[in-house]
Amino acid sequence: MTKIHVAPARSRGELVSFLAIGDIVHPGPRPSVDGLEHELATGADTVFLLASIGGTPVGTGVGKSSSVGDAYYTMVRVLPDRRGVGVGTAVLAALADRARSAGRGSLIGRLREDDVEARRFVDHRGFSVLSRECPVSLDLSRQNRRR
């Protein structure tokens, strides 16, 4: 059985590893380490988890207060070659414990609709779809100013 260690990412090095896993799992815009440190300093219920096997980071978890009812916003990411060995389950369990200790009664999150593995993961654990969203972005440097 694989020994999975899940702990809060607190040091700059741990936060760099946290961001690196996000870049591998879902490349795209990311906050900076400074931004994560700011969130940790100002968000009482915010946690960034780092899961490791044998000292090697293999997964992450985000937990923070949500504006939706008594929910705790969560996000789990696991390196593709480490899926199926319990990393995501361990991270989700740690986030659920954190949510309970913060007085939250449910978990809420977002995932990409085309991420079949993530859908299977949340479906298997009893999550239900609340809504379907269409992400949009506006590049202000290309927008003509209207008067």
mmCIF file of C-alpha atoms in Angstrom, residues 13 27-28 31-32 36-37 44-45 51 58 60 62 65 84-85 89 92 98 106 108 135 146:
data_model
loop_
_atom_site.group_PDB
_atom_site.id
_atom_site.type_symbol
_atom_site.label_atom_id
_atom_site.label_comp_id
_atom_site.label_asym_id
_atom_site.label_seq_id
_atom_site.Cartn_x
_atom_site.Cartn_y
_atom_site.Cartn_z
ATOM 1 C CA GLY A 13 9.316 25.949 -1.781
ATOM 2 C CA PRO A 27 -1.874 24.512 -17.719
ATOM 3 C CA GLY A 28 -2.986 28.107 -17.742
ATOM 4 C CA PRO A 31 -1.414 33.012 -9.113
ATOM 5 C CA SER A 32 2.083 33.806 -7.899
ATOM 6 C CA LEU A 36 -0.785 32.406 -2.354
ATOM 7 C CA GLU A 37 1.071 33.752 0.681
ATOM 8 C CA ALA A 44 -8.730 32.372 7.994
ATOM 9 C CA ASP A 45 -10.105 29.148 6.495
ATOM 10 C CA ALA A 51 0.269 15.503 -1.115
ATOM 11 C CA VAL A 58 2.144 14.292 -6.429
ATOM 12 C CA THR A 60 -2.609 19.340 -4.299
ATOM 13 C CA VAL A 62 -7.278 23.979 -2.163
ATOM 14 C CA SER A 65 -14.581 29.614 2.562
ATOM 15 C CA GLY A 84 -5.709 5.699 -9.008
ATOM 16 C CA VAL A 85 -3.543 5.069 -5.927
ATOM 17 C CA THR A 89 -9.043 10.504 -1.942
ATOM 18 C CA LEU A 92 -10.313 15.205 -0.376
ATOM 19 C CA ARG A 98 -10.784 21.044 7.393
ATOM 20 C CA SER A 106 -20.688 20.797 2.412
ATOM 21 C CA ILE A 108 -18.268 22.777 -3.459
ATOM 22 C CA PRO A 135 -15.921 30.590 -18.704
ATOM 23 C CA ARG A 146 -16.387 53.068 -25.376
#
